[in-house]
Amino acid sequence: MSDELNYVDWFRHSSPYINAHRGKTFVILIPGEALESTHFSGIIHDLTLLDSLGIRLVLVQGARPQIDKILSKREHTSAFEDGYRITPQDQLMDIIQASAAVRVQLEAQLSMGLSNTPMAGASLKVCSGNYVIARPLGVVNGIDYGHSGEVRRIDSDAIFRLLEDDNMVLLPHLGFSPTGEVFNLKGEDVAIQAAIQLKADKLIIFTEEEGIFDQHGKLYSELLTHDADVILKKNTLNSITHAALEACVAAVRQHVPRAHIISFNENGGLLQELFTREGAGTMIDEDSYEQLRPAHINDVGGMMALLAPLEEKGVLVRRSRELLENEIDRFIVIERDGAIVACAAIYPFEQENAGELACLAVSPDYRGSNRGERLLKGIEQAAKRLNLSTVFLLTTRTAHWFIERGFSETSLASLPAKKQALYNYQRNSKIFSKQL
């Protein structure tokens, strides 16, 4: 019964993500290594589920290990330069053969409809074609790359028509030129350009690793692009994970809202990343014009300007400049082009393992773009770092917003004793809490 209740609870909490993702376009890179994973059938089932939930999917296939095997069988050596496989004329047909075999395997797996399996009743239409227009890399620093190429453009109009007709689109790592030539491309490059040119909502890359880890071995659930740059410059990642992170950063900087790195060895990792708050991999966000960060003393003026209108309306308790300066280490802010456009604070009550969420405010000019959710997530992460198990808040006007994000109404008696003593009965605030 406990497992059933856990499932029901998970399913209920996934509904906001289901609604948010419906109708969105995701580009997903499936490397050749994923097809050899014991969890590959699970990935296929999860893709089928995403399709049934109304998510438009563009799959990009890789075939690195399959190409290596066929070239080895033919006793061909394969050379790489700057991450690109050099493709001589006499190896091109072998590479095409390996790519075709991967494509057929993917199409076959996506066509299953056996009863008593997660694919039962599925009716997927998978389309593939010459939608990637390529050009040769040519000779770079004296090295002739042969039939290795780069993406010239993606036939986005044709792909959009397929997606609108409820098709799943499969793009190979091969590109075609207007002169009828075939070029071997990096799967990451195809995925980047597909995500950019289709204006996709997400780029998702499967790798062997769960995501990106810090120096202590802890998984980053979220990385800003400037932090990702630091990691890439250290050059400590394996080549495949390094390429995946580079691709994610490149896509996000070209206005793809989110990019994710997920392990193909994690059963259900894709669903966990997309439909749970904690996720299962690493999400990469843009930060060039807007960033979520801890507040510092120079932010106080901007915070006061942000909070003042809400204090005048009685939505927030009034705070003086001196109080904000003394409590600045409790705040996080969202800064955009040097201006503070949102802020929030966490006040810990360590004895009760609880923290108070306070002063959550977003400038009226910047509402409606998930900044409130970003602040809330930032506060929850800060609370976890403080080893707090509960976040609570007092509100007079925004109860429904917090209820929609997992908070439940509770009583004054549930608050820490010090907070109970400070409760303002004249404001008559409602109290909500959330378990982390």
CSV table of C-alpha atoms in Angstrom, one decimal:
chain,number,residue,atom,x,y,z
A,1,MET,CA,0.0,0.0,0.0
A,2,SER,CA,2.9,2.3,0.8
A,3,ASP,CA,4.3,2.0,-2.7
A,4,GLU,CA,0.9,2.7,-4.2
A,5,LEU,CA,0.5,5.8,-2.2
A,6,ASN,CA,3.9,7.0,-3.1
A,7,TYR,CA,3.0,6.5,-6.8
A,8,VAL,CA,-0.2,8.4,-6.4
A,9,ASP,CA,1.6,11.2,-4.6
A,10,TRP,CA,4.3,11.3,-7.4
A,11,PHE,CA,1.6,11.3,-10.1
A,12,ARG,CA,-0.3,14.2,-8.5
A,13,HIS,CA,2.9,16.3,-8.1
A,14,SER,CA,3.9,15.6,-11.7
A,15,SER,CA,0.7,17.3,-13.1
A,16,PRO,CA,2.1,20.8,-13.2
A,17,TYR,CA,5.1,19.6,-15.3
A,18,ILE,CA,2.7,17.6,-17.6
A,19,ASN,CA,0.7,20.8,-18.2
A,20,ALA,CA,3.9,22.9,-18.7
A,21,HIS,CA,5.4,20.5,-21.2
A,22,ARG,CA,2.4,19.8,-23.3
A,23,GLY,CA,2.8,21.1,-26.9
A,24,LYS,CA,6.5,21.9,-26.3
A,25,THR,CA,9.3,20.8,-28.6
A,26,PHE,CA,12.1,18.7,-27.2
A,27,VAL,CA,15.3,17.8,-29.2
A,28,ILE,CA,16.8,14.6,-27.7
A,29,LEU,CA,20.2,13.3,-28.6
A,30,ILE,CA,20.4,9.5,-28.3
A,31,PRO,CA,24.1,8.4,-28.7
A,32,GLY,CA,25.0,5.0,-30.1
A,33,GLU,CA,26.1,4.0,-26.6
A,34,ALA,CA,22.5,4.3,-25.3
A,35,LEU,CA,21.4,1.5,-27.7
A,36,GLU,CA,23.8,-0.8,-25.9
A,37,SER,CA,22.5,0.0,-22.4
A,38,THR,CA,20.4,-2.5,-20.5
A,39,HIS,CA,18.0,0.4,-19.9
A,40,PHE,CA,17.5,1.3,-23.6
A,41,SER,CA,14.0,-0.3,-23.7
A,42,GLY,CA,13.0,1.9,-20.8
A,43,ILE,CA,14.1,5.0,-22.7
A,44,ILE,CA,11.9,3.9,-25.6
A,45,HIS,CA,9.0,3.4,-23.3
A,46,ASP,CA,9.6,6.9,-21.8
A,47,LEU,CA,9.8,8.5,-25.2
A,48,THR,CA,6.4,6.9,-26.0
A,49,LEU,CA,5.0,8.3,-22.8
A,50,LEU,CA,6.2,11.8,-23.7
A,51,ASP,CA,4.6,11.6,-27.1
A,52,SER,CA,1.3,10.5,-25.5
A,53,LEU,CA,1.5,13.5,-23.2
A,54,GLY,CA,1.5,15.9,-26.2
A,55,ILE,CA,5.3,16.6,-26.3
A,56,ARG,CA,6.7,17.1,-29.8
A,57,LEU,CA,9.9,15.0,-30.1
A,58,VAL,CA,12.8,15.4,-32.4
A,59,LEU,CA,15.3,12.6,-31.9
A,60,VAL,CA,18.9,12.9,-33.0
A,61,GLN,CA,20.7,9.6,-33.3
A,62,GLY,CA,24.4,9.0,-32.8
A,63,ALA,CA,26.3,5.8,-33.8
A,64,ARG,CA,29.8,6.2,-32.5
A,65,PRO,CA,30.4,2.6,-31.1
A,66,GLN,CA,28.5,1.1,-34.0
A,67,ILE,CA,30.8,2.9,-36.4
A,68,ASP,CA,33.9,1.8,-34.4
A,69,LYS,CA,32.8,-1.8,-34.6
A,70,ILE,CA,32.2,-1.9,-38.3
A,71,LEU,CA,35.4,-0.1,-39.1
A,72,SER,CA,37.4,-2.5,-36.8
A,73,LYS,CA,35.8,-5.4,-38.6
A,74,ARG,CA,37.0,-4.0,-41.9
A,75,GLU,CA,40.4,-3.4,-40.3
A,76,HIS,CA,40.1,0.3,-40.9
A,77,THR,CA,41.7,2.8,-38.4
A,78,SER,CA,39.7,5.8,-37.4
A,79,ALA,CA,41.3,9.1,-36.5
A,80,PHE,CA,39.7,12.0,-34.6
A,81,GLU,CA,40.7,15.6,-34.6
A,82,ASP,CA,39.2,18.3,-32.5
A,83,GLY,CA,36.3,16.0,-31.6
A,84,TYR,CA,35.5,15.2,-35.3
A,85,ARG,CA,36.0,11.8,-36.9
A,86,ILE,CA,38.0,12.1,-40.1
A,87,THR,CA,36.0,10.3,-42.8
A,88,PRO,CA,38.0,9.1,-45.8
A,89,GLN,CA,36.1,8.1,-48.9
A,90,ASP,CA,36.8,4.4,-48.4
A,91,GLN,CA,35.1,4.5,-44.9
A,92,LEU,CA,32.0,6.5,-45.9
A,93,MET,CA,29.9,3.5,-46.9
A,94,ASP,CA,30.7,1.7,-43.7
A,95,ILE,CA,29.7,4.7,-41.7
A,96,ILE,CA,26.4,5.0,-43.7
A,97,GLN,CA,25.8,1.3,-43.0
A,98,ALA,CA,26.3,1.7,-39.3
A,99,SER,CA,24.0,4.8,-39.1
A,100,ALA,CA,21.3,3.0,-41.1
A,101,ALA,CA,21.4,0.0,-38.8
A,102,VAL,CA,21.0,2.3,-35.8
A,103,ARG,CA,18.1,4.2,-37.4
A,104,VAL,CA,16.3,0.9,-38.2
A,105,GLN,CA,16.8,-0.3,-34.7
A,106,LEU,CA,15.3,2.9,-33.3
A,107,GLU,CA,12.4,2.8,-35.6
A,108,ALA,CA,11.7,-0.9,-34.8
A,109,GLN,CA,11.8,-0.2,-31.1
A,110,LEU,CA,9.4,2.8,-31.5
A,111,SER,CA,7.0,0.6,-33.5
A,112,MET,CA,6.4,-2.0,-30.7
A,113,GLY,CA,2.9,-2.3,-29.5
A,114,LEU,CA,2.8,-5.6,-27.6
A,115,SER,CA,0.1,-6.1,-25.0
A,116,ASN,CA,1.2,-6.3,-21.4
A,117,THR,CA,4.1,-3.8,-22.1
A,118,PRO,CA,4.4,0.0,-21.7
A,119,MET,CA,4.0,0.2,-25.5
A,120,ALA,CA,0.6,-1.4,-25.5
A,121,GLY,CA,-1.8,0.7,-27.6
A,122,ALA,CA,0.9,3.0,-28.8
A,123,SER,CA,0.6,4.2,-32.4
A,124,LEU,CA,3.8,6.2,-33.1
A,125,LYS,CA,4.6,7.6,-36.5
A,126,VAL,CA,8.4,8.1,-36.8
A,127,CYS,CA,9.7,10.1,-39.8
A,128,SER,CA,13.2,10.4,-41.0
A,129,GLY,CA,14.6,12.1,-44.2
A,130,ASN,CA,17.0,14.5,-45.7
A,131,TYR,CA,16.2,17.3,-43.3
A,132,VAL,CA,19.8,18.1,-42.4
A,133,ILE,CA,21.7,20.1,-45.0
A,134,ALA,CA,25.4,19.9,-44.6
A,135,ARG,CA,28.7,21.1,-46.0
A,136,PRO,CA,32.2,19.7,-45.8
A,137,LEU,CA,34.6,20.7,-43.0
A,138,GLY,CA,37.3,20.7,-45.7
A,139,VAL,CA,40.9,21.2,-44.8
A,140,VAL,CA,41.6,22.7,-41.4
A,141,ASN,CA,45.2,23.4,-40.2
A,142,GLY,CA,46.5,21.1,-43.0
A,143,ILE,CA,44.2,18.2,-42.0
A,144,ASP,CA,41.7,17.0,-44.7
A,145,TYR,CA,38.5,15.9,-42.9
A,146,GLY,CA,37.3,14.1,-46.0
A,147,HIS,CA,33.5,13.4,-45.8
A,148,SER,CA,33.2,14.8,-42.3
A,149,GLY,CA,31.0,17.9,-42.4
A,150,GLU,CA,29.1,20.5,-40.4
A,151,VAL,CA,25.5,21.5,-40.3
A,152,ARG,CA,24.6,24.2,-42.9
A,153,ARG,CA,20.9,24.4,-41.9
A,154,ILE,CA,18.0,22.3,-40.7
A,155,ASP,CA,14.9,22.1,-42.9
A,156,SER,CA,12.8,23.4,-40.0
A,157,ASP,CA,9.6,24.0,-42.2
A,158,ALA,CA,9.5,20.4,-43.2
A,159,ILE,CA,10.1,19.2,-39.6
A,160,PHE,CA,7.4,21.6,-38.3
A,161,ARG,CA,4.8,20.1,-40.7
A,162,LEU,CA,5.7,16.6,-39.5
A,163,LEU,CA,5.4,17.6,-35.8
A,164,GLU,CA,2.1,19.3,-36.4
A,165,ASP,CA,0.8,16.0,-37.9
A,166,ASP,CA,1.7,14.2,-34.7
A,167,ASN,CA,4.9,12.6,-36.0
A,168,MET,CA,8.1,11.9,-34.1
A,169,VAL,CA,11.0,13.1,-36.2
A,170,LEU,CA,14.3,11.1,-36.3
A,171,LEU,CA,17.4,12.9,-37.5
A,172,PRO,CA,20.6,10.9,-38.3
A,173,HIS,CA,24.1,12.2,-37.7
A,174,LEU,CA,24.4,12.3,-41.5
A,175,GLY,CA,23.9,15.4,-43.6
A,176,PHE,CA,23.3,16.0,-47.3
A,177,SER,CA,24.6,18.7,-49.6
A,178,PRO,CA,22.7,20.3,-52.5
A,179,THR,CA,25.3,18.6,-54.8
A,180,GLY,CA,24.1,15.1,-53.6
A,181,GLU,CA,27.0,14.3,-51.3
A,182,VAL,CA,26.7,12.7,-47.9
A,183,PHE,CA,28.7,14.0,-44.9
A,184,ASN,CA,29.3,12.4,-41.5
A,185,LEU,CA,28.4,14.9,-38.7
A,186,LYS,CA,28.8,15.1,-35.0
A,187,GLY,CA,25.5,14.1,-33.3
A,188,GLU,CA,26.0,17.0,-30.9
A,189,ASP,CA,26.2,19.5,-33.8
A,190,VAL,CA,23.0,18.2,-35.3
A,191,ALA,CA,21.2,18.4,-31.9
A,192,ILE,CA,22.4,21.9,-31.3
A,193,GLN,CA,21.3,23.2,-34.6
A,194,ALA,CA,18.0,21.4,-34.6
A,195,ALA,CA,17.3,22.9,-31.1
A,196,ILE,CA,18.2,26.4,-32.2
A,197,GLN,CA,16.6,26.4,-35.6
A,198,LEU,CA,13.4,24.7,-34.4
A,199,LYS,CA,13.3,27.1,-31.4
A,200,ALA,CA,12.9,24.1,-29.2
A,201,ASP,CA,12.0,24.4,-25.6
A,202,LYS,CA,14.6,21.9,-24.4
A,203,LEU,CA,17.7,20.1,-25.6
A,204,ILE,CA,18.2,16.8,-23.8
A,205,ILE,CA,21.4,14.8,-24.2
A,206,PHE,CA,21.8,11.2,-22.9
A,207,THR,CA,25.3,10.3,-21.7
A,208,GLU,CA,26.8,7.5,-19.6
A,209,GLU,CA,27.3,9.9,-16.7
A,210,GLU,CA,24.3,11.1,-14.6
A,211,GLY,CA,25.3,14.7,-15.3
A,212,ILE,CA,28.0,17.1,-14.1
A,213,PHE,CA,29.6,16.6,-10.7
A,214,ASP,CA,31.4,19.1,-8.5
A,215,GLN,CA,34.8,18.4,-7.0
A,216,HIS,CA,33.3,16.6,-4.1
A,217,GLY,CA,31.4,14.2,-6.3
A,218,LYS,CA,28.0,15.8,-5.8
A,219,LEU,CA,25.7,16.0,-8.8
A,220,TYR,CA,24.8,19.5,-10.0
A,221,SER,CA,21.1,19.6,-10.5
A,222,GLU,CA,21.4,23.0,-12.2
A,223,LEU,CA,24.3,24.8,-13.8
A,224,LEU,CA,24.5,28.4,-15.0
A,225,THR,CA,26.4,28.8,-18.2
A,226,HIS,CA,29.2,30.8,-16.7
A,227,ASP,CA,29.8,28.0,-14.1
A,228,ALA,CA,29.7,25.5,-16.9
A,229,ASP,CA,32.4,27.5,-18.7
A,230,VAL,CA,34.7,27.2,-15.7
A,231,ILE,CA,34.2,23.4,-15.6
A,232,LEU,CA,34.9,23.1,-19.4
A,233,LYS,CA,38.1,25.2,-19.0
A,234,LYS,CA,39.4,22.8,-16.4
A,235,ASN,CA,39.1,20.0,-19.0
A,236,THR,CA,38.5,17.3,-16.3
A,237,LEU,CA,35.5,15.7,-17.9
A,238,ASN,CA,35.7,12.7,-20.2
A,239,SER,CA,35.5,13.5,-23.9
A,240,ILE,CA,31.8,12.5,-24.3
A,241,THR,CA,30.5,14.4,-21.2
A,242,HIS,CA,32.7,17.4,-22.2
A,243,ALA,CA,31.1,17.4,-25.7
A,244,ALA,CA,27.6,17.1,-24.1
A,245,LEU,CA,28.2,20.0,-21.8
A,246,GLU,CA,29.6,22.2,-24.6
A,247,ALA,CA,26.6,21.4,-26.7
A,248,CYS,CA,24.2,22.3,-23.9
A,249,VAL,CA,26.0,25.6,-23.3
A,250,ALA,CA,26.0,26.5,-27.0
A,251,ALA,CA,22.3,25.8,-27.4
A,252,VAL,CA,21.3,27.7,-24.3
A,253,ARG,CA,23.3,30.7,-25.4
A,254,GLN,CA,21.4,30.6,-28.7
A,255,HIS,CA,18.1,31.1,-26.8
A,256,VAL,CA,17.1,27.4,-26.2
A,257,PRO,CA,15.6,28.0,-22.7
A,258,ARG,CA,16.8,24.8,-21.0
A,259,ALA,CA,19.3,22.0,-21.7
A,260,HIS,CA,19.7,18.8,-19.8
A,261,ILE,CA,22.3,16.0,-19.4
A,262,ILE,CA,20.8,12.7,-18.3
A,263,SER,CA,22.3,9.2,-17.9
A,264,PHE,CA,21.0,6.5,-20.3
A,265,ASN,CA,21.9,4.0,-17.5
A,266,GLU,CA,19.5,5.6,-15.0
A,267,ASN,CA,16.2,3.7,-15.3
A,268,GLY,CA,13.5,6.4,-15.7
A,269,GLY,CA,16.0,9.2,-15.6
A,270,LEU,CA,14.3,11.1,-18.4
A,271,LEU,CA,10.9,11.1,-16.5
A,272,GLN,CA,12.6,12.0,-13.2
A,273,GLU,CA,14.3,15.0,-14.8
A,274,LEU,CA,11.2,16.3,-16.5
A,275,PHE,CA,8.5,15.5,-14.0
A,276,THR,CA,10.0,15.9,-10.5
A,277,ARG,CA,11.4,18.9,-8.7
A,278,GLU,CA,14.7,17.2,-7.8
A,279,GLY,CA,15.3,15.9,-11.3
A,280,ALA,CA,17.9,13.1,-12.1
A,281,GLY,CA,20.5,14.9,-14.2
A,282,THR,CA,22.0,18.4,-14.7
A,283,MET,CA,20.0,21.2,-16.2
A,284,ILE,CA,21.9,24.1,-17.8
A,285,ASP,CA,20.4,27.6,-17.7
A,286,GLU,CA,21.4,30.9,-19.4
A,287,ASP,CA,22.9,33.6,-17.2
A,288,SER,CA,24.3,36.2,-19.6
A,289,TYR,CA,21.6,38.8,-19.0
A,290,GLU,CA,19.9,37.4,-15.9
A,291,GLN,CA,21.2,35.4,-12.9
A,292,LEU,CA,19.9,34.1,-9.6
A,293,ARG,CA,22.6,34.7,-6.9
A,294,PRO,CA,23.1,35.5,-3.2
A,295,ALA,CA,22.4,39.2,-2.4
A,296,HIS,CA,25.1,41.5,-1.3
A,297,ILE,CA,25.1,44.9,0.4
A,298,ASN,CA,25.1,46.9,-2.8
A,299,ASP,CA,21.7,45.3,-3.7
A,300,VAL,CA,19.9,46.9,-0.8
A,301,GLY,CA,18.8,50.0,-2.7
A,302,GLY,CA,17.4,47.9,-5.5
A,303,MET,CA,15.7,45.6,-3.1
A,304,MET,CA,14.0,48.5,-1.2
A,305,ALA,CA,12.7,49.9,-4.5
A,306,LEU,CA,11.3,46.4,-5.4
A,307,LEU,CA,9.7,45.8,-1.9
A,308,ALA,CA,8.3,49.3,-1.3
A,309,PRO,CA,5.1,49.0,-3.5
A,310,LEU,CA,4.2,45.7,-1.8
A,311,GLU,CA,4.9,47.1,1.6
A,312,GLU,CA,2.6,50.0,0.9
A,313,LYS,CA,-0.2,47.7,-0.1
A,314,GLY,CA,0.3,45.6,3.0
A,315,VAL,CA,1.3,42.5,1.1
A,316,LEU,CA,4.7,42.5,2.8
A,317,VAL,CA,5.9,43.6,6.2
A,318,ARG,CA,7.8,46.8,6.0
A,319,ARG,CA,11.6,46.5,6.4
A,320,SER,CA,14.0,49.3,7.0
A,321,ARG,CA,17.3,49.8,5.1
A,322,GLU,CA,19.2,49.0,8.3
A,323,LEU,CA,17.3,45.7,8.8
A,324,LEU,CA,17.9,44.7,5.1
A,325,GLU,CA,21.6,45.5,5.5
A,326,ASN,CA,21.8,43.4,8.7
A,327,GLU,CA,19.9,40.5,7.1
A,328,ILE,CA,21.4,40.6,3.6
A,329,ASP,CA,23.0,37.2,3.9
A,330,ARG,CA,19.4,35.7,4.2
A,331,PHE,CA,18.4,37.0,0.7
A,332,ILE,CA,18.8,35.8,-2.8
A,333,VAL,CA,18.1,38.0,-5.8
A,334,ILE,CA,17.5,37.8,-9.6
A,335,GLU,CA,19.6,40.5,-11.3
A,336,ARG,CA,19.0,41.5,-14.9
A,337,ASP,CA,21.2,44.0,-16.7
A,338,GLY,CA,22.4,45.3,-13.4
A,339,ALA,CA,18.9,45.8,-11.9
A,340,ILE,CA,17.3,43.7,-9.1
A,341,VAL,CA,14.1,42.4,-10.5
A,342,ALA,CA,13.2,39.8,-7.8
A,343,CYS,CA,14.2,38.7,-4.3
A,344,ALA,CA,13.4,36.3,-1.5
A,345,ALA,CA,14.8,35.4,1.9
A,346,ILE,CA,15.1,32.3,4.1
A,347,TYR,CA,15.2,32.7,8.0
A,348,PRO,CA,16.4,29.4,9.6
A,349,PHE,CA,15.0,28.1,12.9
A,350,GLU,CA,17.7,25.4,13.4
A,351,GLN,CA,16.3,23.9,16.5
A,352,GLU,CA,13.1,23.0,14.8
A,353,ASN,CA,14.8,22.1,11.5
A,354,ALA,CA,12.6,24.7,9.7
A,355,GLY,CA,13.0,27.9,7.7
A,356,GLU,CA,10.8,30.8,7.0
A,357,LEU,CA,10.4,32.0,3.4
A,358,ALA,CA,9.9,35.7,3.4
A,359,CYS,CA,10.0,38.8,1.1
A,360,LEU,CA,9.4,36.9,-2.1
A,361,ALA,CA,8.8,39.6,-4.6
A,362,VAL,CA,9.1,40.0,-8.4
A,363,SER,CA,9.0,43.4,-10.2
A,364,PRO,CA,5.7,43.9,-12.0
A,365,ASP,CA,7.6,44.5,-15.2
A,366,TYR,CA,9.1,41.0,-15.0
A,367,ARG,CA,6.3,38.8,-13.9
A,368,GLY,CA,5.0,35.8,-15.9
A,369,SER,CA,8.4,34.3,-16.8
A,370,ASN,CA,8.8,31.7,-14.0
A,371,ARG,CA,11.0,34.1,-11.9
A,372,GLY,CA,8.9,33.3,-8.9
A,373,GLU,CA,9.4,29.6,-9.4
A,374,ARG,CA,13.2,30.2,-9.8
A,375,LEU,CA,13.3,32.1,-6.5
A,376,LEU,CA,11.3,29.4,-4.7
A,377,LYS,CA,13.6,26.7,-6.0
A,378,GLY,CA,16.6,28.8,-4.9
A,379,ILE,CA,15.2,29.2,-1.4
A,380,GLU,CA,14.4,25.5,-1.2
A,381,GLN,CA,18.0,24.7,-2.2
A,382,ALA,CA,19.3,27.1,0.3
A,383,ALA,CA,17.2,25.5,3.0
A,384,LYS,CA,18.5,22.1,2.1
A,385,ARG,CA,22.1,23.4,2.4
A,386,LEU,CA,21.2,24.5,5.9
A,387,ASN,CA,19.9,20.9,6.6
A,388,LEU,CA,16.3,22.2,7.1
A,389,SER,CA,13.5,19.8,6.4
A,390,THR,CA,10.6,22.2,6.3
A,391,VAL,CA,9.9,25.6,4.8
A,392,PHE,CA,7.0,27.7,6.1
A,393,LEU,CA,5.6,31.2,5.2
A,394,LEU,CA,3.0,33.7,6.3
A,395,THR,CA,0.9,35.4,3.7
A,396,THR,CA,-2.2,37.5,3.4
A,397,ARG,CA,-2.6,37.7,-0.4
A,398,THR,CA,-0.7,35.0,-2.3
A,399,ALA,CA,-2.0,31.7,-0.7
A,400,HIS,CA,-3.1,30.1,-4.0
A,401,TRP,CA,0.2,30.7,-5.6
A,402,PHE,CA,2.0,28.7,-2.9
A,403,ILE,CA,-0.7,26.0,-2.8
A,404,GLU,CA,-0.2,25.4,-6.5
A,405,ARG,CA,3.5,24.9,-5.7
A,406,GLY,CA,3.1,22.2,-3.1
A,407,PHE,CA,2.5,24.2,0.1
A,408,SER,CA,-0.3,23.2,2.6
A,409,GLU,CA,-2.1,25.4,5.1
A,410,THR,CA,-1.1,24.7,8.7
A,411,SER,CA,-1.7,26.1,12.1
A,412,LEU,CA,0.0,28.7,14.3
A,413,ALA,CA,0.9,25.9,16.7
A,414,SER,CA,3.1,24.2,14.1
A,415,LEU,CA,5.4,27.2,13.9
A,416,PRO,CA,8.7,27.4,15.9
A,417,ALA,CA,8.0,28.9,19.3
A,418,LYS,CA,10.0,32.1,18.6
A,419,LYS,CA,7.9,32.7,15.4
A,420,GLN,CA,4.7,32.0,17.3
A,421,ALA,CA,5.6,34.8,19.8
A,422,LEU,CA,6.1,37.3,17.0
A,423,TYR,CA,2.8,36.4,15.1
A,424,ASN,CA,0.8,39.6,14.3
A,425,TYR,CA,-2.8,38.8,15.0
A,426,GLN,CA,-3.9,42.1,13.4
A,427,ARG,CA,-2.5,41.0,10.0
A,428,ASN,CA,-4.2,37.6,10.4
A,429,SER,CA,-1.8,36.0,8.0
A,430,LYS,CA,-2.4,32.5,6.8
A,431,ILE,CA,0.3,29.9,7.4
A,432,PHE,CA,1.6,27.4,4.9
A,433,SER,CA,4.4,24.9,5.0
A,434,LYS,CA,6.1,22.4,2.7
A,435,GLN,CA,8.3,19.4,3.4
A,436,LEU,CA,11.6,19.4,1.5
